[in-house]
Structure formats: structure tokens, C-alpha cells
Amino acid sequence: MFYKGVTIGLDFDGTVVTHEFPKIGKDVPHCIETLKKITNQGGKIILITMRSGRKLQEAVAYLSYHDIPLYGVNSNPRQEHYSKSPKIYANIYIDDAALGCPLTFSELSDKAYVDWLQVQKYLFPKQGQDLLKNALMEEPVYDLTEEDEKPNKVFSFFNNVFSKLDFS
């Protein structure tokens, strides 16, 4: 299972649904099918959103209704064992506000939202899956000090892996 043990940090508004906060927006095309493929392959989804209270509960219920199991909500359950950082750790982050996340426009919404067909090309490349999986499963570098000059494995991942994958 390709994504077994891989954690995905997932935004909600503009990523899973269109931007219509405080309401739940319309389904973003191909999102749910992609998330199901990830979780069916052993991936873990952490919902990372600015929603809180009842609005957060609605987002969690939306994903539950669509049979998307959540490993965490605005927290990584394993993180407290190795870091006190408030930043939520994941192997991959999918967020419409993230630099480089593919976006699209359509009549569905007057605001851009995640283009899940393009995201699928990154998550499920035609070639190089073993290389991608090995890079994702490396232990992350935590709590680096200024004196620590070891290269960050996430940086190495982007430099070395993506250049070798076929995204066509």
C-alpha cells in the first residue's frame, strides 16, 4: 500500500469544498475520490483548518459523511511524543493557500479552489513511486538549532525526488 503511514495535512475551505465560509461550500471536483484512494492505501488525513467550534464540527461531519476517516483534527496525535511545536506535522500539506498548490477556476465558485486532478499527478505519479514513498517515509528533522547544519530531509525530498518523477 503506497501511502501506508504517510500523513496528509488537509485544509478544508477552498480545498475540500469551495469558499463559502461560514457555510459549507460545494464539493470540489475529484477531492473525495482522491482522499478515499489515499486512505484506502493506508494514508492518514489530518484536517488542518481555521474553522472552530460548531463550524469545525460541520467540516468534520462533512468528511465523515463522505467516509473519509480523520487521523487528527487540527493536531497530529503522535506529535506530542517528539515535539512541543504548535505547527502540525504532516508528510504532505494540501491547502489552497499553499505556494505551488495547483488551483483552478470554474463556474462552481467565484474564488479559486484546489485542482485535484493536478494534485493526483503529484500523489500518484506514473513512474517513481518507490522513490517518492522512500522520501516520504524518512524520519523528519525536528527542532533544528542554528548550529545544526544537517540538510533538511524535506528540502532534499523536493530537490531530489520531484525532478525524477513523471507527472504527465
Short mmCIF file of N, CA and C in Angstrom, two decimals:
data_model
loop_
_atom_site.label_atom_id
_atom_site.label_comp_id
_atom_site.label_asym_id
_atom_site.label_seq_id
_atom_site.Cartn_x
_atom_site.Cartn_y
_atom_site.Cartn_z
N MET A 1 0.85 -1.18 0.00
CA MET A 1 0.00 0.00 0.00
C MET A 1 0.89 1.23 0.00
N PHE A 2 0.81 1.99 -1.06
CA PHE A 2 1.72 3.10 -1.32
C PHE A 2 1.75 4.14 -0.22
N TYR A 3 0.61 4.53 0.30
CA TYR A 3 0.57 5.63 1.27
C TYR A 3 0.50 5.17 2.72
N LYS A 4 0.74 3.89 3.00
CA LYS A 4 0.69 3.41 4.37
C LYS A 4 1.68 4.19 5.24
N GLY A 5 1.18 4.79 6.30
CA GLY A 5 2.00 5.55 7.22
C GLY A 5 2.25 6.99 6.83
N VAL A 6 1.81 7.41 5.66
CA VAL A 6 2.01 8.79 5.22
C VAL A 6 0.87 9.66 5.75
N THR A 7 1.22 10.81 6.31
CA THR A 7 0.24 11.72 6.88
C THR A 7 0.04 12.91 5.93
N ILE A 8 -1.22 13.19 5.64
CA ILE A 8 -1.58 14.31 4.78
C ILE A 8 -2.26 15.38 5.63
N GLY A 9 -1.70 16.59 5.64
CA GLY A 9 -2.33 17.73 6.29
C GLY A 9 -3.28 18.38 5.28
N LEU A 10 -4.56 18.41 5.59
CA LEU A 10 -5.59 18.81 4.63
C LEU A 10 -6.37 20.02 5.12
N ASP A 11 -6.36 21.07 4.31
CA ASP A 11 -7.19 22.24 4.57
C ASP A 11 -8.63 21.89 4.18
N PHE A 12 -9.58 22.74 4.53
CA PHE A 12 -11.00 22.46 4.21
C PHE A 12 -11.56 23.44 3.18
N ASP A 13 -11.75 24.69 3.56
CA ASP A 13 -12.37 25.67 2.66
C ASP A 13 -11.41 26.01 1.52
N GLY A 14 -11.88 25.83 0.29
CA GLY A 14 -11.05 26.08 -0.88
C GLY A 14 -10.22 24.87 -1.29
N THR A 15 -10.29 23.83 -0.48
CA THR A 15 -9.53 22.61 -0.75
C THR A 15 -10.47 21.42 -0.89
N VAL A 16 -11.29 21.18 0.10
CA VAL A 16 -12.27 20.09 0.05
C VAL A 16 -13.59 20.61 -0.53
N VAL A 17 -13.95 21.80 -0.13
CA VAL A 17 -15.17 22.46 -0.62
C VAL A 17 -14.79 23.87 -1.10
N THR A 18 -15.66 24.48 -1.89
CA THR A 18 -15.42 25.84 -2.35
C THR A 18 -15.53 26.81 -1.18
N HIS A 19 -14.97 27.99 -1.36
CA HIS A 19 -15.01 29.03 -0.32
C HIS A 19 -16.43 29.60 -0.20
N GLU A 20 -17.11 29.25 0.90
CA GLU A 20 -18.41 29.85 1.19
C GLU A 20 -18.58 29.99 2.70
N PHE A 21 -17.45 30.05 3.40
CA PHE A 21 -17.50 30.18 4.85
C PHE A 21 -18.39 31.37 5.23
N PRO A 22 -19.24 31.23 6.23
CA PRO A 22 -19.29 30.18 7.25
C PRO A 22 -20.07 28.93 6.84
N LYS A 23 -20.69 28.97 5.66
CA LYS A 23 -21.40 27.77 5.20
C LYS A 23 -20.39 26.76 4.66
N ILE A 24 -20.84 25.51 4.51
CA ILE A 24 -20.06 24.50 3.82
C ILE A 24 -20.26 24.76 2.33
N GLY A 25 -19.17 24.90 1.60
CA GLY A 25 -19.24 25.16 0.16
C GLY A 25 -19.63 23.92 -0.63
N LYS A 26 -19.53 24.07 -1.94
CA LYS A 26 -19.82 22.95 -2.85
C LYS A 26 -18.62 22.00 -2.89
N ASP A 27 -18.89 20.73 -3.21
CA ASP A 27 -17.82 19.74 -3.33
C ASP A 27 -16.81 20.19 -4.38
N VAL A 28 -15.54 20.17 -4.05
CA VAL A 28 -14.50 20.44 -5.05
C VAL A 28 -14.31 19.14 -5.85
N PRO A 29 -14.41 19.24 -7.17
CA PRO A 29 -14.32 18.03 -8.01
C PRO A 29 -13.07 17.20 -7.75
N HIS A 30 -13.26 15.90 -7.66
CA HIS A 30 -12.21 14.88 -7.54
C HIS A 30 -11.53 14.84 -6.17
N CYS A 31 -11.96 15.66 -5.24
CA CYS A 31 -11.34 15.67 -3.91
C CYS A 31 -11.65 14.38 -3.16
N ILE A 32 -12.91 14.08 -3.00
CA ILE A 32 -13.30 12.92 -2.18
C ILE A 32 -12.73 11.63 -2.74
N GLU A 33 -12.78 11.46 -4.05
CA GLU A 33 -12.23 10.22 -4.65
C GLU A 33 -10.72 10.12 -4.39
N THR A 34 -10.02 11.25 -4.42
CA THR A 34 -8.58 11.26 -4.16
C THR A 34 -8.31 10.92 -2.70
N LEU A 35 -9.06 11.52 -1.78
CA LEU A 35 -8.87 11.24 -0.35
C LEU A 35 -9.18 9.78 -0.04
N LYS A 36 -10.19 9.22 -0.67
CA LYS A 36 -10.51 7.80 -0.45
C LYS A 36 -9.38 6.91 -0.95
N LYS A 37 -8.79 7.27 -2.08
CA LYS A 37 -7.67 6.49 -2.61
C LYS A 37 -6.49 6.53 -1.64
N ILE A 38 -6.22 7.70 -1.08
CA ILE A 38 -5.13 7.84 -0.12
C ILE A 38 -5.39 6.99 1.12
N THR A 39 -6.59 7.12 1.69
CA THR A 39 -6.88 6.38 2.93
C THR A 39 -7.00 4.88 2.66
N ASN A 40 -7.49 4.48 1.49
CA ASN A 40 -7.55 3.06 1.15
C ASN A 40 -6.16 2.46 1.01
N GLN A 41 -5.18 3.30 0.73
CA GLN A 41 -3.80 2.84 0.62
C GLN A 41 -3.03 3.02 1.93
N GLY A 42 -3.73 3.32 3.00
CA GLY A 42 -3.11 3.40 4.31
C GLY A 42 -2.68 4.79 4.74
N GLY A 43 -2.99 5.81 3.95
CA GLY A 43 -2.64 7.18 4.32
C GLY A 43 -3.52 7.69 5.45
N LYS A 44 -2.99 8.65 6.19
CA LYS A 44 -3.72 9.24 7.31
C LYS A 44 -3.98 10.71 7.01
N ILE A 45 -5.21 11.14 7.23
CA ILE A 45 -5.61 12.52 6.95
C ILE A 45 -5.74 13.28 8.27
N ILE A 46 -5.07 14.44 8.34
CA ILE A 46 -5.25 15.37 9.45
C ILE A 46 -5.92 16.61 8.89
N LEU A 47 -7.09 16.93 9.40
CA LEU A 47 -7.78 18.14 8.98
C LEU A 47 -7.11 19.33 9.66
N ILE A 48 -6.62 20.27 8.86
CA ILE A 48 -5.97 21.48 9.37
C ILE A 48 -6.75 22.67 8.82
N THR A 49 -7.51 23.32 9.67
CA THR A 49 -8.40 24.37 9.22
C THR A 49 -8.50 25.48 10.26
N MET A 50 -8.90 26.65 9.80
CA MET A 50 -9.13 27.77 10.71
C MET A 50 -10.52 27.69 11.34
N ARG A 51 -11.36 26.77 10.87
CA ARG A 51 -12.69 26.62 11.46
C ARG A 51 -12.57 26.21 12.92
N SER A 52 -13.53 26.64 13.72
CA SER A 52 -13.55 26.26 15.14
C SER A 52 -14.99 26.08 15.59
N GLY A 53 -15.15 25.50 16.76
CA GLY A 53 -16.48 25.33 17.34
C GLY A 53 -17.42 24.55 16.43
N ARG A 54 -18.65 25.05 16.31
CA ARG A 54 -19.67 24.36 15.50
C ARG A 54 -19.27 24.27 14.03
N LYS A 55 -18.60 25.28 13.51
CA LYS A 55 -18.17 25.28 12.11
C LYS A 55 -17.12 24.19 11.86
N LEU A 56 -16.26 23.95 12.84
CA LEU A 56 -15.29 22.86 12.74
C LEU A 56 -16.02 21.51 12.78
N GLN A 57 -16.98 21.38 13.68
CA GLN A 57 -17.76 20.14 13.76
C GLN A 57 -18.47 19.85 12.44
N GLU A 58 -18.94 20.88 11.76
CA GLU A 58 -19.60 20.70 10.46
C GLU A 58 -18.62 20.18 9.41
N ALA A 59 -17.39 20.68 9.44
CA ALA A 59 -16.37 20.21 8.49
C ALA A 59 -16.02 18.74 8.76
N VAL A 60 -15.87 18.39 10.02
CA VAL A 60 -15.58 17.01 10.40
C VAL A 60 -16.75 16.10 9.98
N ALA A 61 -17.97 16.55 10.21
CA ALA A 61 -19.15 15.77 9.83
C ALA A 61 -19.22 15.60 8.31
N TYR A 62 -18.85 16.63 7.57
CA TYR A 62 -18.85 16.55 6.11
C TYR A 62 -17.92 15.42 5.64
N LEU A 63 -16.71 15.39 6.18
CA LEU A 63 -15.76 14.35 5.80
C LEU A 63 -16.24 12.97 6.26
N SER A 64 -16.79 12.90 7.44
CA SER A 64 -17.33 11.63 7.93
C SER A 64 -18.47 11.13 7.03
N TYR A 65 -19.34 12.03 6.64
CA TYR A 65 -20.46 11.68 5.74
C TYR A 65 -19.93 11.07 4.43
N HIS A 66 -18.79 11.56 3.98
CA HIS A 66 -18.18 11.06 2.74
C HIS A 66 -17.20 9.92 2.98
N ASP A 67 -17.24 9.33 4.18
CA ASP A 67 -16.41 8.17 4.54
C ASP A 67 -14.92 8.45 4.44
N ILE A 68 -14.52 9.64 4.86
CA ILE A 68 -13.10 10.00 4.94
C ILE A 68 -12.71 9.96 6.42
N PRO A 69 -11.97 8.94 6.84
CA PRO A 69 -11.56 8.87 8.25
C PRO A 69 -10.48 9.91 8.54
N LEU A 70 -10.57 10.54 9.69
CA LEU A 70 -9.58 11.53 10.09
C LEU A 70 -8.68 10.96 11.17
N TYR A 71 -7.39 11.11 10.96
CA TYR A 71 -6.39 10.70 11.95
C TYR A 71 -6.29 11.75 13.05
N GLY A 72 -6.54 13.00 12.68
CA GLY A 72 -6.48 14.09 13.64
C GLY A 72 -7.24 15.29 13.12
N VAL A 73 -7.60 16.18 14.03
CA VAL A 73 -8.28 17.44 13.69
C VAL A 73 -7.50 18.56 14.36
N ASN A 74 -6.85 19.36 13.54
CA ASN A 74 -6.00 20.47 13.99
C ASN A 74 -4.91 20.02 14.97
N SER A 75 -4.54 18.75 14.91
CA SER A 75 -3.41 18.23 15.68
C SER A 75 -3.00 16.87 15.12
N ASN A 76 -1.73 16.54 15.33
CA ASN A 76 -1.22 15.23 14.96
C ASN A 76 -1.08 14.44 16.26
N PRO A 77 -1.85 13.37 16.43
CA PRO A 77 -1.83 12.63 17.70
C PRO A 77 -0.45 12.12 18.12
N ARG A 78 0.44 11.84 17.17
CA ARG A 78 1.77 11.33 17.51
C ARG A 78 2.76 12.44 17.85
N GLN A 79 2.48 13.65 17.43
CA GLN A 79 3.45 14.73 17.53
C GLN A 79 3.86 15.06 18.96
N GLU A 80 2.95 14.94 19.89
CA GLU A 80 3.27 15.31 21.28
C GLU A 80 4.39 14.45 21.85
N HIS A 81 4.68 13.31 21.22
CA HIS A 81 5.72 12.42 21.71
C HIS A 81 7.13 12.86 21.31
N TYR A 82 7.24 13.76 20.31
CA TYR A 82 8.56 14.15 19.86
C TYR A 82 8.76 15.64 19.70
N SER A 83 7.71 16.45 19.84
CA SER A 83 7.89 17.89 19.67
C SER A 83 6.82 18.65 20.43
N LYS A 84 7.20 19.81 20.94
CA LYS A 84 6.25 20.70 21.61
C LYS A 84 5.79 21.81 20.66
N SER A 85 6.22 21.76 19.41
CA SER A 85 5.89 22.80 18.44
C SER A 85 4.38 22.84 18.18
N PRO A 86 3.80 24.04 18.06
CA PRO A 86 2.38 24.12 17.74
C PRO A 86 2.09 23.85 16.26
N LYS A 87 3.13 23.85 15.41
CA LYS A 87 2.90 23.56 13.99
C LYS A 87 2.57 22.08 13.85
N ILE A 88 1.53 21.80 13.10
CA ILE A 88 1.08 20.43 12.92
C ILE A 88 1.94 19.75 11.86
N TYR A 89 2.58 18.65 12.24
CA TYR A 89 3.45 17.94 11.31
C TYR A 89 2.64 16.99 10.43
N ALA A 90 2.96 17.00 9.13
CA ALA A 90 2.44 16.04 8.16
C ALA A 90 3.52 15.83 7.11
N ASN A 91 3.45 14.72 6.39
CA ASN A 91 4.40 14.49 5.30
C ASN A 91 4.09 15.37 4.10
N ILE A 92 2.81 15.61 3.85
CA ILE A 92 2.34 16.40 2.71
C ILE A 92 1.23 17.31 3.22
N TYR A 93 1.22 18.56 2.72
CA TYR A 93 0.15 19.50 3.05
C TYR A 93 -0.59 19.85 1.76
N ILE A 94 -1.91 19.77 1.81
CA ILE A 94 -2.73 20.17 0.65
C ILE A 94 -3.63 21.30 1.12
N ASP A 95 -3.39 22.50 0.58
CA ASP A 95 -4.05 23.71 1.04
C ASP A 95 -4.11 24.70 -0.12
N ASP A 96 -5.26 25.24 -0.39
CA ASP A 96 -5.39 26.20 -1.50
C ASP A 96 -4.52 27.43 -1.29
N ALA A 97 -4.12 27.72 -0.07
CA ALA A 97 -3.28 28.89 0.22
C ALA A 97 -1.79 28.58 0.14
N ALA A 98 -1.43 27.31 -0.10
CA ALA A 98 -0.03 26.93 -0.13
C ALA A 98 0.60 27.28 -1.47
N LEU A 99 1.80 27.82 -1.41
CA LEU A 99 2.55 28.13 -2.61
C LEU A 99 2.77 26.85 -3.41
N GLY A 100 2.40 26.87 -4.67
CA GLY A 100 2.61 25.72 -5.53
C GLY A 100 1.45 24.76 -5.61
N CYS A 101 0.46 24.91 -4.75
CA CYS A 101 -0.70 24.02 -4.82
C CYS A 101 -1.49 24.38 -6.08
N PRO A 102 -1.77 23.40 -6.95
CA PRO A 102 -2.48 23.73 -8.18
C PRO A 102 -3.93 24.16 -7.91
N LEU A 103 -4.31 25.28 -8.51
CA LEU A 103 -5.65 25.83 -8.34
C LEU A 103 -6.37 25.89 -9.68
N THR A 104 -7.68 25.99 -9.61
CA THR A 104 -8.49 26.14 -10.81
C THR A 104 -9.64 27.09 -10.53
N PHE A 105 -10.19 27.64 -11.59
CA PHE A 105 -11.38 28.47 -11.53
C PHE A 105 -12.44 27.81 -12.40
N SER A 106 -13.71 27.94 -12.02
CA SER A 106 -14.81 27.48 -12.87
C SER A 106 -16.08 28.17 -12.41
N GLU A 107 -17.17 27.83 -13.07
CA GLU A 107 -18.47 28.40 -12.68
C GLU A 107 -18.93 27.89 -11.31
N LEU A 108 -18.24 26.91 -10.77
CA LEU A 108 -18.57 26.35 -9.46
C LEU A 108 -18.43 27.39 -8.36
N SER A 109 -17.44 28.30 -8.52
CA SER A 109 -17.16 29.28 -7.48
C SER A 109 -16.51 30.51 -8.09
N ASP A 110 -16.69 31.66 -7.44
CA ASP A 110 -16.03 32.87 -7.92
C ASP A 110 -14.62 33.00 -7.35
N LYS A 111 -14.19 32.04 -6.53
CA LYS A 111 -12.84 32.01 -5.98
C LYS A 111 -12.14 30.73 -6.42
N ALA A 112 -10.83 30.80 -6.54
CA ALA A 112 -10.05 29.63 -6.91
C ALA A 112 -10.16 28.55 -5.84
N TYR A 113 -10.01 27.31 -6.27
CA TYR A 113 -10.02 26.16 -5.37
C TYR A 113 -9.02 25.13 -5.90
N VAL A 114 -8.68 24.14 -5.07
CA VAL A 114 -7.67 23.15 -5.43
C VAL A 114 -8.10 22.35 -6.65
N ASP A 115 -7.16 22.18 -7.56
CA ASP A 115 -7.36 21.36 -8.75
C ASP A 115 -6.89 19.94 -8.43
N TRP A 116 -7.81 19.10 -8.02
CA TRP A 116 -7.46 17.76 -7.55
C TRP A 116 -6.95 16.84 -8.66
N LEU A 117 -7.32 17.10 -9.91
CA LEU A 117 -6.75 16.30 -10.99
C LEU A 117 -5.25 16.54 -11.10
N GLN A 118 -4.83 17.77 -10.89
CA GLN A 118 -3.39 18.08 -10.89
C GLN A 118 -2.73 17.52 -9.63
N VAL A 119 -3.40 17.62 -8.49
CA VAL A 119 -2.85 17.06 -7.25
C VAL A 119 -2.63 15.56 -7.40
N GLN A 120 -3.56 14.87 -8.07
CA GLN A 120 -3.41 13.43 -8.28
C GLN A 120 -2.13 13.09 -9.03
N LYS A 121 -1.72 13.95 -9.94
CA LYS A 121 -0.48 13.70 -10.69
C LYS A 121 0.73 13.71 -9.78
N TYR A 122 0.69 14.53 -8.74
CA TYR A 122 1.78 14.55 -7.76
C TYR A 122 1.68 13.38 -6.79
N LEU A 123 0.47 13.05 -6.37
CA LEU A 123 0.29 11.99 -5.39
C LEU A 123 0.44 10.60 -5.97
N PHE A 124 0.09 10.44 -7.23
CA PHE A 124 0.10 9.12 -7.87
C PHE A 124 0.83 9.19 -9.22
N PRO A 125 2.14 9.47 -9.18
CA PRO A 125 2.89 9.59 -10.44
C PRO A 125 2.95 8.26 -11.17
N LYS A 126 3.10 8.32 -12.49
CA LYS A 126 3.17 7.09 -13.29
C LYS A 126 4.47 6.35 -13.07
N GLN A 127 5.54 7.08 -12.79
CA GLN A 127 6.84 6.46 -12.53
C GLN A 127 7.43 7.06 -11.27
N GLY A 128 8.27 6.30 -10.62
CA GLY A 128 9.00 6.82 -9.46
C GLY A 128 8.28 6.67 -8.14
N GLN A 129 7.28 5.79 -8.06
CA GLN A 129 6.53 5.66 -6.82
C GLN A 129 7.40 5.18 -5.66
N ASP A 130 8.35 4.27 -5.92
CA ASP A 130 9.21 3.79 -4.84
C ASP A 130 10.08 4.92 -4.32
N LEU A 131 10.59 5.74 -5.22
CA LEU A 131 11.41 6.88 -4.82
C LEU A 131 10.60 7.86 -3.98
N LEU A 132 9.38 8.14 -4.40
CA LEU A 132 8.50 9.04 -3.67
C LEU A 132 8.18 8.47 -2.29
N LYS A 133 7.83 7.19 -2.23
CA LYS A 133 7.47 6.59 -0.94
C LYS A 133 8.66 6.59 0.02
N ASN A 134 9.83 6.25 -0.47
CA ASN A 134 11.01 6.24 0.40
C ASN A 134 11.29 7.62 0.96
N ALA A 135 11.15 8.64 0.15
CA ALA A 135 11.38 10.01 0.62
C ALA A 135 10.34 10.42 1.65
N LEU A 136 9.09 10.04 1.44
CA LEU A 136 8.03 10.41 2.38
C LEU A 136 8.18 9.70 3.71
N MET A 137 8.73 8.51 3.71
CA MET A 137 8.80 7.72 4.93
C MET A 137 10.05 8.01 5.75
N GLU A 138 10.95 8.85 5.24
CA GLU A 138 12.12 9.22 6.03
C GLU A 138 11.68 9.95 7.28
N GLU A 139 12.44 9.79 8.33
CA GLU A 139 12.14 10.49 9.57
C GLU A 139 12.32 11.99 9.36
N PRO A 140 11.39 12.80 9.81
CA PRO A 140 11.54 14.25 9.66
C PRO A 140 12.63 14.79 10.58
N VAL A 141 13.11 15.97 10.22
CA VAL A 141 14.10 16.65 11.04
C VAL A 141 13.34 17.57 11.97
N TYR A 142 13.53 17.42 13.30
CA TYR A 142 12.78 18.21 14.26
C TYR A 142 13.69 19.13 15.06
N ASP A 143 13.15 20.25 15.44
CA ASP A 143 13.78 21.16 16.39
C ASP A 143 15.26 21.41 16.08
N LEU A 144 15.55 21.78 14.83
CA LEU A 144 16.92 22.08 14.45
C LEU A 144 17.36 23.36 15.14
N THR A 145 18.59 23.37 15.60
CA THR A 145 19.15 24.57 16.19
C THR A 145 19.95 25.30 15.12
N GLU A 146 20.34 26.53 15.41
CA GLU A 146 21.12 27.30 14.45
C GLU A 146 22.46 26.63 14.17
N GLU A 147 23.03 25.92 15.16
CA GLU A 147 24.31 25.27 14.98
C GLU A 147 24.19 24.01 14.11
N ASP A 148 23.00 23.48 13.98
CA ASP A 148 22.79 22.25 13.23
C ASP A 148 22.85 22.55 11.74
N GLU A 149 23.83 21.99 11.06
CA GLU A 149 23.99 22.25 9.64
C GLU A 149 23.60 21.05 8.80
N LYS A 150 22.92 20.08 9.37
CA LYS A 150 22.47 18.93 8.60
C LYS A 150 21.38 19.37 7.64
N PRO A 151 21.36 18.83 6.41
CA PRO A 151 20.32 19.24 5.45
C PRO A 151 18.95 18.74 5.89
N ASN A 152 17.96 19.55 5.67
CA ASN A 152 16.59 19.20 5.99
C ASN A 152 16.12 18.16 4.98
N LYS A 153 15.58 17.04 5.44
CA LYS A 153 15.15 15.97 4.55
C LYS A 153 13.98 16.39 3.66
N VAL A 154 13.15 17.29 4.13
CA VAL A 154 12.05 17.76 3.29
C VAL A 154 12.60 18.53 2.11
N PHE A 155 13.61 19.37 2.34
CA PHE A 155 14.26 20.11 1.26
C PHE A 155 14.87 19.13 0.26
N SER A 156 15.56 18.13 0.76
CA SER A 156 16.17 17.12 -0.12
C SER A 156 15.10 16.39 -0.91
N PHE A 157 13.98 16.13 -0.27
CA PHE A 157 12.86 15.46 -0.94
C PHE A 157 12.43 16.23 -2.19
N PHE A 158 12.19 17.53 -2.04
CA PHE A 158 11.74 18.32 -3.18
C PHE A 158 12.82 18.45 -4.25
N ASN A 159 14.06 18.60 -3.84
CA ASN A 159 15.13 18.76 -4.82
C ASN A 159 15.42 17.47 -5.58
N ASN A 160 15.42 16.35 -4.89
CA ASN A 160 15.86 15.11 -5.49
C ASN A 160 14.75 14.26 -6.07
N VAL A 161 13.59 14.27 -5.49
CA VAL A 161 12.54 13.35 -5.90
C VAL A 161 11.69 13.90 -7.03
N PHE A 162 11.14 15.09 -6.86
CA PHE A 162 10.20 15.59 -7.86
C PHE A 162 10.84 15.75 -9.24
N SER A 163 12.13 16.01 -9.29
CA SER A 163 12.79 16.16 -10.58
C SER A 163 12.85 14.83 -11.34
N LYS A 164 12.65 13.71 -10.65
CA LYS A 164 12.77 12.40 -11.29
C LYS A 164 11.42 11.74 -11.59
N LEU A 165 10.32 12.40 -11.25
CA LEU A 165 9.00 11.79 -11.42
C LEU A 165 8.36 12.22 -12.74
N ASP A 166 7.51 11.36 -13.26
CA ASP A 166 6.77 11.65 -14.48
C ASP A 166 5.37 12.11 -14.09
N PHE A 167 5.09 13.40 -14.27
CA PHE A 167 3.80 13.98 -13.87
C PHE A 167 2.86 14.16 -15.06
N SER A 168 3.18 13.57 -16.18
CA SER A 168 2.34 13.76 -17.38
C SER A 168 1.04 13.01 -17.29
#
